[in-house]
Amino acid sequence: MERIQSAIAKARAARNAARADPPPPLVLSPEAAVEPAAAPPAAVAPPVPEPAARAAIDARWSALPGFAPSGAQMARQHVVTFVGGREAVHFDMLRTRILQQMRGNGWTRVAITSPGPSCGKSTVALNLAFSLARQGEVRTLLAEMDLRRPSLARMLGLREKHQFAEVLAGQADLAAHAVRYGPNLAIATQTGPARHPAELLHSPAMAAALDRIEADWVPDVVLCDLPPLFAADDAMAVLGQVDAALIVVAAGSTTVGEIDRCEREVAAQTNVLGMVLNKCRYMDKDYGYDYYG
């Protein structure tokens, strides 16, 4: 673990020699670690809807079809935050750090991507979404935007045939292609690959659709599960439409060169919220807690 952190820090220091050294990374768990972004500025208060508008928004969320995946399905997909407890502590810490950054900066949209495939970005996205769902005052939308190889519906065991690509194209309403878990988590999925995903994600219609979703549904957090950055240009098309991005890398398979290149590419388009080190099995005993023991 220390070697991985050291290599990442050296690569970043080489790029940022003219700036102050960044804070050391905070390792959270054998499955996820986040490097904190810079401290946020003074909090930016979001606009508060009028009472009639709030009632309409509440009704819109309540009308979404409810869905609850089985605990066994979530366990198979390593979504530990579905149950909560000790196994979820590390993702809950990640959730808190992200909420602090977003509230401090007035951000709403967060992209989740990775340098390449098999880093576990969708698993991280689901864990973060269900962790956020336990914050009753936070409304979260998790949006499937890996339109070439969508996986959220399969991971959830969702049988409904949803086409979130139609929503992004401005051809359908979000309500027709999303489900609700509990009162405050909506998940929009894509059943099977979409046609011409790069062209759709580059289109003005996609940008307008995200704006319309945010205006109509007023989520506090929008998590965009993007494709791997280097798989195609799909992710690059979306990064300019989000407030920040979380990069998921896989211990033992993602190289330091890939991490460095990915961070540079993402930082050129949006704010780098942090970096999650996934699939790490060997960590110091000091990381984590026995609070639930």
Short mmCIF file of C-alpha atoms in Angstrom, two decimals:
data_model
loop_
_atom_site.label_atom_id
_atom_site.label_comp_id
_atom_site.label_asym_id
_atom_site.label_seq_id
_atom_site.Cartn_x
_atom_site.Cartn_y
_atom_site.Cartn_z
CA MET A 1 0.00 0.00 0.00
CA GLU A 2 2.76 2.45 0.94
CA ARG A 3 4.55 1.79 -2.35
CA ILE A 4 1.40 2.53 -4.34
CA GLN A 5 0.74 5.74 -2.44
CA SER A 6 4.36 6.82 -2.80
CA ALA A 7 4.36 6.23 -6.55
CA ILE A 8 1.15 8.23 -7.01
CA ALA A 9 2.48 11.06 -4.87
CA LYS A 10 5.75 11.22 -6.80
CA ALA A 11 3.93 11.33 -10.15
CA ARG A 12 1.69 14.14 -8.94
CA ALA A 13 4.58 16.04 -7.40
CA ALA A 14 6.41 15.98 -10.71
CA ARG A 15 3.44 17.73 -12.36
CA ASN A 16 2.79 20.16 -9.54
CA ALA A 17 6.32 21.16 -8.62
CA ALA A 18 5.40 24.82 -8.88
CA ARG A 19 2.50 24.46 -6.47
CA ALA A 20 2.35 23.58 -2.79
CA ASP A 21 2.55 19.88 -1.98
CA PRO A 22 -0.90 18.21 -1.79
CA PRO A 23 -2.01 16.61 1.47
CA PRO A 24 -1.08 12.96 1.99
CA PRO A 25 -3.67 10.39 0.87
CA LEU A 26 -6.16 9.05 3.40
CA VAL A 27 -6.56 5.28 3.11
CA LEU A 28 -10.00 4.06 4.10
CA SER A 29 -10.34 0.31 3.59
CA PRO A 30 -9.06 -2.83 1.87
CA GLU A 31 -11.67 -2.13 -0.81
CA ALA A 32 -11.59 1.64 -1.12
CA ALA A 33 -9.24 4.52 -0.42
CA VAL A 34 -9.73 8.16 -1.21
CA GLU A 35 -7.24 10.94 -1.63
CA PRO A 36 -8.92 14.12 -0.36
CA ALA A 37 -9.27 17.13 -2.59
CA ALA A 38 -8.19 20.56 -1.43
CA ALA A 39 -10.17 22.13 1.41
CA PRO A 40 -13.36 23.74 0.10
CA PRO A 41 -14.02 27.46 0.26
CA ALA A 42 -16.87 28.96 2.26
CA ALA A 43 -20.16 27.11 1.81
CA VAL A 44 -22.39 28.10 -1.09
CA ALA A 45 -26.06 27.96 -0.13
CA PRO A 46 -28.24 26.34 -2.82
CA PRO A 47 -31.49 28.05 -3.81
CA VAL A 48 -34.50 26.95 -1.78
CA PRO A 49 -37.61 26.08 -3.85
CA GLU A 50 -40.91 27.71 -2.99
CA PRO A 51 -43.36 25.54 -0.98
CA ALA A 52 -45.50 24.73 -4.04
CA ALA A 53 -42.41 23.77 -6.01
CA ARG A 54 -41.14 21.61 -3.14
CA ALA A 55 -44.49 19.79 -3.01
CA ALA A 56 -44.31 19.09 -6.75
CA ILE A 57 -40.77 17.77 -6.41
CA ASP A 58 -41.77 15.55 -3.47
CA ALA A 59 -44.68 14.16 -5.50
CA ARG A 60 -42.41 13.50 -8.46
CA TRP A 61 -39.98 11.47 -6.35
CA SER A 62 -42.80 9.58 -4.60
CA ALA A 63 -44.33 8.62 -7.96
CA LEU A 64 -41.19 6.81 -9.10
CA PRO A 65 -41.69 3.02 -9.02
CA GLY A 66 -40.19 1.61 -5.85
CA PHE A 67 -37.53 -1.08 -6.02
CA ALA A 68 -35.52 -2.95 -3.41
CA PRO A 69 -32.83 -5.40 -4.56
CA SER A 70 -32.33 -8.53 -2.51
CA GLY A 71 -29.65 -8.62 0.12
CA ALA A 72 -28.20 -11.77 -1.46
CA GLN A 73 -27.91 -10.03 -4.83
CA MET A 74 -26.16 -7.06 -3.27
CA ALA A 75 -23.77 -9.33 -1.38
CA ARG A 76 -22.84 -11.09 -4.61
CA GLN A 77 -22.07 -7.70 -6.16
CA HIS A 78 -20.01 -6.57 -3.14
CA VAL A 79 -22.40 -3.71 -2.37
CA VAL A 80 -21.72 -3.65 1.35
CA THR A 81 -23.55 -0.38 2.02
CA PHE A 82 -26.93 -1.95 1.21
CA VAL A 83 -26.94 -3.50 4.68
CA GLY A 84 -24.66 -1.02 6.42
CA GLY A 85 -22.78 -1.74 9.62
CA ARG A 86 -19.09 -2.42 10.00
CA GLU A 87 -18.45 -3.39 6.39
CA ALA A 88 -19.91 -0.11 5.17
CA VAL A 89 -17.91 2.21 7.43
CA HIS A 90 -15.23 2.93 4.83
CA PHE A 91 -17.72 3.90 2.14
CA ASP A 92 -19.60 5.99 4.68
CA MET A 93 -16.36 7.87 5.34
CA LEU A 94 -15.98 8.38 1.60
CA ARG A 95 -19.58 9.63 1.43
CA THR A 96 -18.95 12.15 4.18
CA ARG A 97 -15.80 13.52 2.56
CA ILE A 98 -17.62 13.90 -0.76
CA LEU A 99 -20.63 15.63 0.80
CA GLN A 100 -18.35 18.06 2.61
CA GLN A 101 -16.62 18.98 -0.64
CA MET A 102 -19.85 19.26 -2.60
CA ARG A 103 -21.66 21.38 -0.03
CA GLY A 104 -18.66 23.62 0.43
CA ASN A 105 -18.37 24.25 -3.30
CA GLY A 106 -22.06 24.21 -4.23
CA TRP A 107 -21.57 21.14 -6.45
CA THR A 108 -24.24 18.65 -7.54
CA ARG A 109 -22.86 16.40 -10.31
CA VAL A 110 -20.10 13.88 -9.67
CA ALA A 111 -18.68 11.60 -12.34
CA ILE A 112 -17.21 8.22 -11.41
CA THR A 113 -14.71 6.85 -13.89
CA SER A 114 -11.52 4.79 -14.06
CA PRO A 115 -8.47 4.57 -16.33
CA GLY A 116 -9.49 1.20 -17.76
CA PRO A 117 -12.03 -1.61 -17.33
CA SER A 118 -12.34 -3.94 -14.33
CA CYS A 119 -11.40 -1.32 -11.73
CA GLY A 120 -14.77 -1.66 -9.98
CA LYS A 121 -16.12 1.84 -10.70
CA SER A 122 -19.75 0.67 -10.89
CA THR A 123 -19.37 -1.22 -7.61
CA VAL A 124 -18.00 1.94 -6.01
CA ALA A 125 -20.87 3.94 -7.55
CA LEU A 126 -23.51 1.61 -6.08
CA ASN A 127 -21.85 1.51 -2.68
CA LEU A 128 -21.69 5.28 -2.60
CA ALA A 129 -25.32 5.58 -3.75
CA PHE A 130 -26.69 3.28 -1.04
CA SER A 131 -24.50 4.98 1.55
CA LEU A 132 -25.96 8.34 0.51
CA ALA A 133 -29.46 6.84 0.69
CA ARG A 134 -29.00 6.49 4.45
CA GLN A 135 -28.71 10.28 4.67
CA GLY A 136 -32.42 11.05 4.81
CA GLU A 137 -32.06 14.72 3.89
CA VAL A 138 -29.98 13.97 0.76
CA ARG A 139 -31.71 13.08 -2.49
CA THR A 140 -29.40 11.17 -4.81
CA LEU A 141 -29.70 10.18 -8.46
CA LEU A 142 -27.39 7.46 -9.76
CA ALA A 143 -27.32 7.62 -13.56
CA GLU A 144 -26.02 4.86 -15.85
CA MET A 145 -23.87 6.69 -18.42
CA ASP A 146 -21.62 3.82 -19.47
CA LEU A 147 -23.79 3.34 -22.54
CA ARG A 148 -21.52 0.85 -24.31
CA ARG A 149 -21.31 -1.65 -21.44
CA PRO A 150 -24.04 -0.75 -18.93
CA SER A 151 -23.99 -2.85 -15.77
CA LEU A 152 -26.12 -1.24 -13.06
CA ALA A 153 -29.38 -3.02 -13.97
CA ARG A 154 -27.63 -6.39 -14.01
CA MET A 155 -25.86 -5.73 -10.72
CA LEU A 156 -29.14 -4.71 -9.08
CA GLY A 157 -31.08 -7.64 -10.51
CA LEU A 158 -33.49 -5.16 -12.11
CA ARG A 159 -35.88 -6.75 -14.60
CA GLU A 160 -37.43 -3.59 -16.02
CA LYS A 161 -36.18 -2.67 -19.49
CA HIS A 162 -34.96 0.87 -19.11
CA GLN A 163 -33.30 3.06 -21.75
CA PHE A 164 -31.70 6.00 -20.02
CA ALA A 165 -30.11 6.88 -23.36
CA GLU A 166 -33.57 8.01 -24.51
CA VAL A 167 -33.73 10.40 -21.57
CA LEU A 168 -30.30 11.80 -22.46
CA ALA A 169 -31.45 12.24 -26.05
CA GLY A 170 -34.45 14.26 -24.90
CA GLN A 171 -36.87 11.60 -26.14
CA ALA A 172 -38.23 10.41 -22.78
CA ASP A 173 -38.76 11.53 -19.20
CA LEU A 174 -36.58 10.27 -16.39
CA ALA A 175 -39.62 8.81 -14.62
CA ALA A 176 -40.01 6.20 -17.37
CA HIS A 177 -36.46 4.89 -17.00
CA ALA A 178 -35.67 5.03 -13.30
CA VAL A 179 -36.61 3.32 -10.07
CA ARG A 180 -36.60 4.55 -6.49
CA TYR A 181 -34.99 2.88 -3.50
CA GLY A 182 -36.45 4.23 -0.31
CA PRO A 183 -37.62 7.84 -0.36
CA ASN A 184 -34.43 9.52 -1.58
CA LEU A 185 -32.42 7.38 -4.02
CA ALA A 186 -33.31 7.21 -7.72
CA ILE A 187 -31.41 4.93 -10.09
CA ALA A 188 -31.62 5.41 -13.86
CA THR A 189 -30.41 2.42 -15.85
CA GLN A 190 -29.74 1.33 -19.41
CA THR A 191 -30.70 -2.15 -20.62
CA GLY A 192 -28.11 -3.17 -23.18
CA PRO A 193 -25.76 -1.01 -25.23
CA ALA A 194 -27.10 2.22 -26.69
CA ARG A 195 -26.75 3.12 -30.35
CA HIS A 196 -24.09 5.72 -31.17
CA PRO A 197 -23.15 6.44 -27.55
CA ALA A 198 -20.28 8.81 -28.32
CA GLU A 199 -22.43 10.98 -30.58
CA LEU A 200 -25.18 11.09 -27.93
CA LEU A 201 -22.85 12.01 -25.09
CA HIS A 202 -21.24 14.73 -27.19
CA SER A 203 -24.59 16.20 -28.25
CA PRO A 204 -26.22 19.40 -26.94
CA ALA A 205 -29.29 17.26 -26.22
CA MET A 206 -27.38 15.36 -23.52
CA ALA A 207 -26.26 18.56 -21.81
CA ALA A 208 -29.81 19.92 -21.98
CA ALA A 209 -31.20 16.66 -20.56
CA LEU A 210 -28.91 16.84 -17.52
CA ASP A 211 -29.98 20.44 -16.92
CA ARG A 212 -33.64 19.47 -17.25
CA ILE A 213 -33.26 16.56 -14.81
CA GLU A 214 -31.59 18.81 -12.28
CA ALA A 215 -34.30 21.48 -12.67
CA ASP A 216 -37.24 19.06 -12.49
CA TRP A 217 -36.02 16.65 -9.81
CA VAL A 218 -33.66 18.88 -7.79
CA PRO A 219 -31.38 16.09 -6.55
CA ASP A 220 -28.73 17.03 -4.01
CA VAL A 221 -26.25 14.63 -5.62
CA VAL A 222 -26.11 13.26 -9.16
CA LEU A 223 -23.69 10.34 -9.52
CA CYS A 224 -22.79 9.68 -13.17
CA ASP A 225 -21.35 6.19 -13.69
CA LEU A 226 -19.15 6.88 -16.73
CA PRO A 227 -17.20 4.51 -18.98
CA PRO A 228 -13.48 4.00 -18.36
CA LEU A 229 -11.60 7.06 -19.53
CA PHE A 230 -9.30 5.29 -21.98
CA ALA A 231 -11.87 2.86 -23.41
CA ALA A 232 -13.30 5.48 -25.80
CA ASP A 233 -13.99 9.21 -25.85
CA ASP A 234 -17.38 8.79 -24.15
CA ALA A 235 -16.23 9.80 -20.67
CA MET A 236 -14.38 12.85 -21.97
CA ALA A 237 -17.63 14.02 -23.55
CA VAL A 238 -19.37 14.11 -20.15
CA LEU A 239 -16.62 15.41 -17.86
CA GLY A 240 -17.18 18.97 -18.96
CA GLN A 241 -20.82 18.70 -17.84
CA VAL A 242 -20.09 17.68 -14.23
CA ASP A 243 -18.79 19.57 -11.22
CA ALA A 244 -16.19 17.04 -10.14
CA ALA A 245 -14.99 13.50 -10.75
CA LEU A 246 -13.95 10.54 -8.64
CA ILE A 247 -11.31 8.25 -10.17
CA VAL A 248 -11.36 4.54 -9.29
CA VAL A 249 -8.13 2.59 -9.76
CA ALA A 250 -7.43 -1.09 -9.13
CA ALA A 251 -4.54 -2.19 -6.96
CA GLY A 252 -2.37 -4.72 -8.75
CA SER A 253 -3.60 -3.93 -12.26
CA THR A 254 -3.76 -0.16 -12.81
CA THR A 255 -0.27 1.19 -13.42
CA VAL A 256 1.09 4.40 -11.94
CA GLY A 257 1.46 5.73 -15.48
CA GLU A 258 -2.24 5.11 -16.14
CA ILE A 259 -3.18 6.77 -12.87
CA ASP A 260 -1.07 9.81 -13.64
CA ARG A 261 -2.37 10.15 -17.18
CA CYS A 262 -5.99 9.67 -16.08
CA GLU A 263 -5.71 12.29 -13.37
CA ARG A 264 -4.21 14.78 -15.82
CA GLU A 265 -6.95 14.16 -18.40
CA VAL A 266 -9.75 14.46 -15.85
CA ALA A 267 -8.25 17.56 -14.24
CA ALA A 268 -8.17 19.24 -17.64
CA GLN A 269 -11.99 18.89 -17.86
CA THR A 270 -13.30 19.17 -14.29
CA ASN A 271 -12.35 19.12 -10.61
CA VAL A 272 -10.72 15.93 -9.35
CA LEU A 273 -12.71 15.15 -6.22
CA GLY A 274 -10.50 12.28 -5.18
CA MET A 275 -9.03 8.91 -6.07
CA VAL A 276 -10.34 5.57 -4.83
CA LEU A 277 -7.90 2.68 -4.58
CA ASN A 278 -10.02 -0.44 -5.05
CA LYS A 279 -9.32 -4.18 -4.79
CA CYS A 280 -6.52 -3.69 -2.26
CA ARG A 281 -6.22 -6.73 0.01
CA TYR A 282 -3.15 -5.84 2.07
CA MET A 283 -3.29 -2.89 4.45
CA ASP A 284 -1.96 -1.86 7.81
CA LYS A 285 -4.03 -2.93 10.79
CA ASP A 286 -4.37 0.73 11.82
CA TYR A 287 -6.78 1.45 8.94
CA GLY A 288 -10.42 0.95 9.87
CA TYR A 289 -12.16 0.55 13.21
CA ASP A 290 -13.30 -2.11 15.65
CA TYR A 291 -16.18 0.15 16.66
CA TYR A 292 -18.78 -2.43 15.58
CA GLY A 293 -16.96 -5.35 17.20
#
